[in-house]
PDB file of C-alpha atoms in Angstrom:
ATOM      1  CA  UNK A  29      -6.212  34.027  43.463  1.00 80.00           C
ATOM      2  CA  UNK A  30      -5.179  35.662  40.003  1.00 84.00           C
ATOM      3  CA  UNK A  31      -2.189  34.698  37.804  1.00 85.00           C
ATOM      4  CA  UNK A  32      -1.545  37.761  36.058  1.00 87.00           C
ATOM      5  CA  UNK A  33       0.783  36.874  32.710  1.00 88.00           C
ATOM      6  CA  UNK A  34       2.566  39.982  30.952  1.00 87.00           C
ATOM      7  CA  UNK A  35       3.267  39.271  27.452  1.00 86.00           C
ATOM      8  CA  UNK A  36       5.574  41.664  25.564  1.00 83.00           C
ATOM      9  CA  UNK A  37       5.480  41.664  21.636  1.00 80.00           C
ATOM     10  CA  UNK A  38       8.391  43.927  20.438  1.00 79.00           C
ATOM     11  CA  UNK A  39       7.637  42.859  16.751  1.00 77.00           C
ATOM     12  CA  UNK A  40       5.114  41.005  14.129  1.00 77.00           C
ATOM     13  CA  UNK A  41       7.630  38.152  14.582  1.00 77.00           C
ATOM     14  CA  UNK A  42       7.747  37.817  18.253  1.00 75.00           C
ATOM     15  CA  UNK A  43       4.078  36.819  17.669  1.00 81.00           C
ATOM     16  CA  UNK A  44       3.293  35.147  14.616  1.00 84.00           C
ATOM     17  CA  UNK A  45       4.418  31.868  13.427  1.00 82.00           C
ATOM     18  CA  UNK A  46       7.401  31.801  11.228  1.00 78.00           C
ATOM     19  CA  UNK A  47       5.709  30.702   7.972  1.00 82.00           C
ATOM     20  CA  UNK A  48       2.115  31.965   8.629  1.00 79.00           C
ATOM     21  CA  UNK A  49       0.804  35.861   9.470  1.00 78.00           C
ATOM     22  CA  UNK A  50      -2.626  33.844  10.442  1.00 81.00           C
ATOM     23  CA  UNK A  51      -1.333  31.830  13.242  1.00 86.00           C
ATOM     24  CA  UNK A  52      -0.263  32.861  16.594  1.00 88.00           C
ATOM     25  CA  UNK A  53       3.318  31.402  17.639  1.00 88.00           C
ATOM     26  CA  UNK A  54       3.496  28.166  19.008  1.00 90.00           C
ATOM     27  CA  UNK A  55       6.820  28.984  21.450  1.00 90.00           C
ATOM     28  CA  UNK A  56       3.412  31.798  22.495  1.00 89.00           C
ATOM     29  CA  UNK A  57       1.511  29.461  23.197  1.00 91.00           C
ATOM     30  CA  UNK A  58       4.132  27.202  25.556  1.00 91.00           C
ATOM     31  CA  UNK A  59       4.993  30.093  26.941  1.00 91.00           C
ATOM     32  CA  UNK A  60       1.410  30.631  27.871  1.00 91.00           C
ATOM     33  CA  UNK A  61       1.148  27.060  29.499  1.00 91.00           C
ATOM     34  CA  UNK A  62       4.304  26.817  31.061  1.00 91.00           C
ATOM     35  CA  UNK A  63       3.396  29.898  33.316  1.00 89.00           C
ATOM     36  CA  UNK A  64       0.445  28.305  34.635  1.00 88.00           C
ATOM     37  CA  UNK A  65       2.068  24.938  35.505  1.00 85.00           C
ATOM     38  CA  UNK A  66       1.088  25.941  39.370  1.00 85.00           C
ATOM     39  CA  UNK A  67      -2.180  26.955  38.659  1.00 82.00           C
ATOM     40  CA  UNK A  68      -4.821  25.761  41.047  1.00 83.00           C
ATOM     41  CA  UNK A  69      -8.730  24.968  39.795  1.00 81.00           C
ATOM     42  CA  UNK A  70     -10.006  27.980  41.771  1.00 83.00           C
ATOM     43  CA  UNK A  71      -6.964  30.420  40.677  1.00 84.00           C
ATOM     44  CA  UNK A  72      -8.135  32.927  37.713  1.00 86.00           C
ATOM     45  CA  UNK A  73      -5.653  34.140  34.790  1.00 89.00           C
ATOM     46  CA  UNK A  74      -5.493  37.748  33.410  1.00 90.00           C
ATOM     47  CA  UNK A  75      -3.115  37.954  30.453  1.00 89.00           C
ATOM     48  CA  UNK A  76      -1.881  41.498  29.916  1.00 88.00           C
ATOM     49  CA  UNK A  77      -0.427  42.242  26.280  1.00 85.00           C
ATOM     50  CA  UNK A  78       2.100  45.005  26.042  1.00 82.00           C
ATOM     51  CA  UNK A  79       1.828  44.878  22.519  1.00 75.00           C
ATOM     52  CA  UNK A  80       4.848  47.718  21.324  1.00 72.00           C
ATOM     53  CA  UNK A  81       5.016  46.061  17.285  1.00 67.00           C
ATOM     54  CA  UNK A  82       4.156  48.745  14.724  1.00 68.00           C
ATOM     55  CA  UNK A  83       1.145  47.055  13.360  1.00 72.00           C
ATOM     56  CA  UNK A  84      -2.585  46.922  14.733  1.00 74.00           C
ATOM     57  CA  UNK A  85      -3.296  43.319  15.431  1.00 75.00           C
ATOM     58  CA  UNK A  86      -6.187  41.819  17.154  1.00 79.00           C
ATOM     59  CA  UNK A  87      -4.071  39.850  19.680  1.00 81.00           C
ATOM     60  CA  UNK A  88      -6.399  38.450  21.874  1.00 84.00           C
ATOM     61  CA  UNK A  89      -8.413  36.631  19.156  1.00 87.00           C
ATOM     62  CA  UNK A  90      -5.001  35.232  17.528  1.00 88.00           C
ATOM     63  CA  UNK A  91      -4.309  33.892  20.920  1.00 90.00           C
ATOM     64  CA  UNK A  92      -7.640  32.425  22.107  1.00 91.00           C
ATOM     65  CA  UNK A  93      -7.419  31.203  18.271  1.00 92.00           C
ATOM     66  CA  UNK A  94      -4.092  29.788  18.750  1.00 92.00           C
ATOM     67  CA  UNK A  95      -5.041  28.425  22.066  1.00 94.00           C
ATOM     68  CA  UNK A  96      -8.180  26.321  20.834  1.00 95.00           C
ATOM     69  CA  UNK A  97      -6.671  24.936  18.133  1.00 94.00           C
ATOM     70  CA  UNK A  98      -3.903  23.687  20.989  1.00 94.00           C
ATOM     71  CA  UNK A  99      -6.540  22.137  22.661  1.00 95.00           C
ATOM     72  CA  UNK A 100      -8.037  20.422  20.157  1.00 96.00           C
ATOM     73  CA  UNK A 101      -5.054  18.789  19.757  1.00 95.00           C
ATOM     74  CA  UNK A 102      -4.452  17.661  22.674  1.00 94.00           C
ATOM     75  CA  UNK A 103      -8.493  16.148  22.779  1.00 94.00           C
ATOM     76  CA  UNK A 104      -7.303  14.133  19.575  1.00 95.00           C
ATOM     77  CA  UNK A 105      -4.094  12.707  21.355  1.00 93.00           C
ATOM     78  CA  UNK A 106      -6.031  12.051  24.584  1.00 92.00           C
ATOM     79  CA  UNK A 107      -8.982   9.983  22.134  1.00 93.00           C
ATOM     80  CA  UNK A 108      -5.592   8.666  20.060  1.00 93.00           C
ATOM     81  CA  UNK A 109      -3.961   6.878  23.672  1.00 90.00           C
ATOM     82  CA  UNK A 110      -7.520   6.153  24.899  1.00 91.00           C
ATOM     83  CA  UNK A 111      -7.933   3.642  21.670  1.00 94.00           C
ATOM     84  CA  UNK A 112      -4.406   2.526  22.279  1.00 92.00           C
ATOM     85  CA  UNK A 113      -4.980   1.587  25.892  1.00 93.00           C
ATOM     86  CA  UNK A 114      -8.431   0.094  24.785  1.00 95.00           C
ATOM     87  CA  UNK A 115      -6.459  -2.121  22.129  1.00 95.00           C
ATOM     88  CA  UNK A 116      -3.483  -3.225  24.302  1.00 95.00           C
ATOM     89  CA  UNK A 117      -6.222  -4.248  27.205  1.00 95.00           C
ATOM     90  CA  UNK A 118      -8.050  -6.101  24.797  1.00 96.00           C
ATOM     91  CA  UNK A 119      -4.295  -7.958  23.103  1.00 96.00           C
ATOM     92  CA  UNK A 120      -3.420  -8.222  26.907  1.00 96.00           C
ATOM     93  CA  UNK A 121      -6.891 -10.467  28.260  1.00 96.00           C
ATOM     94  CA  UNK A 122      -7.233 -13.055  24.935  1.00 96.00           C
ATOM     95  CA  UNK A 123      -3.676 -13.501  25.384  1.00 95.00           C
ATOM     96  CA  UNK A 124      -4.145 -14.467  29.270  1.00 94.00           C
ATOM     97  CA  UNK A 125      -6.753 -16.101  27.906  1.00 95.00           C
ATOM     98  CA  UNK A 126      -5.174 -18.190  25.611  1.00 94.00           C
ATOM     99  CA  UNK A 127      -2.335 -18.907  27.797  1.00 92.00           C
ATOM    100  CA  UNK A 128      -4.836 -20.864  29.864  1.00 92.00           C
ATOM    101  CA  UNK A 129      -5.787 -22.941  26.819  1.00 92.00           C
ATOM    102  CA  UNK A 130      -2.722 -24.044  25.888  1.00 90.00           C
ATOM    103  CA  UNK A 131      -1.006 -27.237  27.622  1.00 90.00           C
ATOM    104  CA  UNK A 132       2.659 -26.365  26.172  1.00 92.00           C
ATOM    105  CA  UNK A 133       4.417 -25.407  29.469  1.00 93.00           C
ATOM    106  CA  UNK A 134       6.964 -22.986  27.565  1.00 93.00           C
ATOM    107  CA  UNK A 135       4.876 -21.495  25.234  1.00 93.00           C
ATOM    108  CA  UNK A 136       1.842 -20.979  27.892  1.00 93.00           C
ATOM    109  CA  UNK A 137       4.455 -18.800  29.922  1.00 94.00           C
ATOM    110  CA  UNK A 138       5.771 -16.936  27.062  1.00 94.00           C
ATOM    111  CA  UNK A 139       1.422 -15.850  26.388  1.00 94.00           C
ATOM    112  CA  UNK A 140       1.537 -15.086  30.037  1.00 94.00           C
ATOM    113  CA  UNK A 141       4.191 -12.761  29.946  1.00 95.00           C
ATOM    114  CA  UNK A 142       3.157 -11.186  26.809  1.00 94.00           C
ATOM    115  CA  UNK A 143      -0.073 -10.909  28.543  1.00 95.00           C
ATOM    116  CA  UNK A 144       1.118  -9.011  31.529  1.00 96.00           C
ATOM    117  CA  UNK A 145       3.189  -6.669  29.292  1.00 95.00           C
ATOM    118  CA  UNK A 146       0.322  -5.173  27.019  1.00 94.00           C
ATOM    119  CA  UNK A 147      -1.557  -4.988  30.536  1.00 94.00           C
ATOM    120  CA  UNK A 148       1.429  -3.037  31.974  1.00 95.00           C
ATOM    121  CA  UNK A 149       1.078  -0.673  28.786  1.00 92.00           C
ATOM    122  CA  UNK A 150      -2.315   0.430  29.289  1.00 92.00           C
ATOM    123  CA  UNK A 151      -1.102   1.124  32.973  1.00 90.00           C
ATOM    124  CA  UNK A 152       1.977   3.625  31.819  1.00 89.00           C
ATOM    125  CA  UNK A 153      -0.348   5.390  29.386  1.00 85.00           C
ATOM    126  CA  UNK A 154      -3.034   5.909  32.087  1.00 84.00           C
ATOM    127  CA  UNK A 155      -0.230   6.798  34.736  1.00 85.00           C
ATOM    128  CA  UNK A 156       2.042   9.508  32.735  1.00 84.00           C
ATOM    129  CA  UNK A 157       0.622  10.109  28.808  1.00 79.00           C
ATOM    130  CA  UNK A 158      -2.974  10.641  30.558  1.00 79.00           C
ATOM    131  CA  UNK A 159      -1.802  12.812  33.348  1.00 84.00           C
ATOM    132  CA  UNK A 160      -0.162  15.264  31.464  1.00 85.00           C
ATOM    133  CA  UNK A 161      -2.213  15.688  28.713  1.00 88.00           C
ATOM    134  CA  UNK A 162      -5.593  16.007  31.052  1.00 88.00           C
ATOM    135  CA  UNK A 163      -3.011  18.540  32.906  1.00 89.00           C
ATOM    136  CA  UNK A 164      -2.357  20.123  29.602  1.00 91.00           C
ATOM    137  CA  UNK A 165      -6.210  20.454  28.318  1.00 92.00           C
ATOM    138  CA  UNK A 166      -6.996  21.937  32.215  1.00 91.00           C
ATOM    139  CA  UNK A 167      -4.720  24.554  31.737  1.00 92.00           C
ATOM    140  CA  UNK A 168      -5.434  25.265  27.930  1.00 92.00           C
ATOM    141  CA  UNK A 169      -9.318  25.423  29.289  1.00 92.00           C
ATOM    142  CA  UNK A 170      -8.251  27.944  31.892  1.00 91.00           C
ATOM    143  CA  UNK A 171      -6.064  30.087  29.278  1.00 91.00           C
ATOM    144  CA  UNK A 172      -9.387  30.484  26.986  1.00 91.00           C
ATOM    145  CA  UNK A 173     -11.833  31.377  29.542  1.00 90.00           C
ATOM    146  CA  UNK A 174      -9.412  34.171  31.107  1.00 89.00           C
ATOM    147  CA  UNK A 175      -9.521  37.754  30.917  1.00 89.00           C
ATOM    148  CA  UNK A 176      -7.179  39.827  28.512  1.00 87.00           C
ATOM    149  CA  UNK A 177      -5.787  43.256  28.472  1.00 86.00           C
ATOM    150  CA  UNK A 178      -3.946  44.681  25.608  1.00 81.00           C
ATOM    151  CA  UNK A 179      -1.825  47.801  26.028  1.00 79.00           C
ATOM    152  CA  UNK A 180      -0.727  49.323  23.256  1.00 72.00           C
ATOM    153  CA  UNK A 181       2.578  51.096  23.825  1.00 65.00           C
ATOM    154  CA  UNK A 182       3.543  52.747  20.314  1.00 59.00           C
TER     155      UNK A 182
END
């Protein structure tokens, strides 16, 4: 099935980041994503670009632009809670471990709980940080590979 996403740009600053002419919106770019929340892997997006501003811009390159750099983003903060999760695993067995070396009943239980928690960390990142942002990076993915149409209505 196709997603078909209309995008009207009245003016220069409906599609350009406040402080930068080189960058395409970032409230764009959500918008982009948020539309394809209920996109399926076999559905195909066509983005159609009523562009009505006064100026010629090349809109489909800002946004595929705009949309990469989004992405790679999002790779960083997947590699960014990845090392986290990697870290707090690591924290979360030597101090299991070492609660099993140590013969102080209080202070044993206190490693054991500490223990469990950084294991329970790695858990919630892998269960909702890792879900949305592999969510987010699907659809991004999508977004770049699909097929634009500008109109120009001056």
């Amino acid at each position: 099935m196709e997603k078909v996403i209309e995008i009207d740009i009245k003016n220069e600053n409906d599609f350009f980041e406040t402080y930068s002419r080189k960058k395409v919106s970032k409230e764009l770019i959500n918008y982009l994503i948020e539309n394809c929340n209920d996109l399926k892997k076999s559905d195909t997006i066509k983005i159609v670009l009523n562009d009505f501003a006064k100026e010629n811009i090349d809109c489909e390159k800002l946004i595929k632009e705009g949309l990469k750099y989004e992405y790679d983003i999002t790779y960083k903060r997947q590699k960014r809670i990845n090392l986290k999760q990697l870290t707090y695993l690591v924290f979360g067995i030597v101090t299991l471990f070492m609660s099993t070396l140590i013969m102080e009943v209080i202070l044993r239980e206190v490693l054991l709980i500490f223990g469990w928690v950084f294991i329970w960390y790695v858990s919630e990142f892998e269960i909702f940080s890792d879900v949305d942002l592999k969510k987010r990076r699907r659809i991004l993915k999508k977004l770049l590979e699909s097929e634009f149409k500008e109109n120009e209505m001056r």
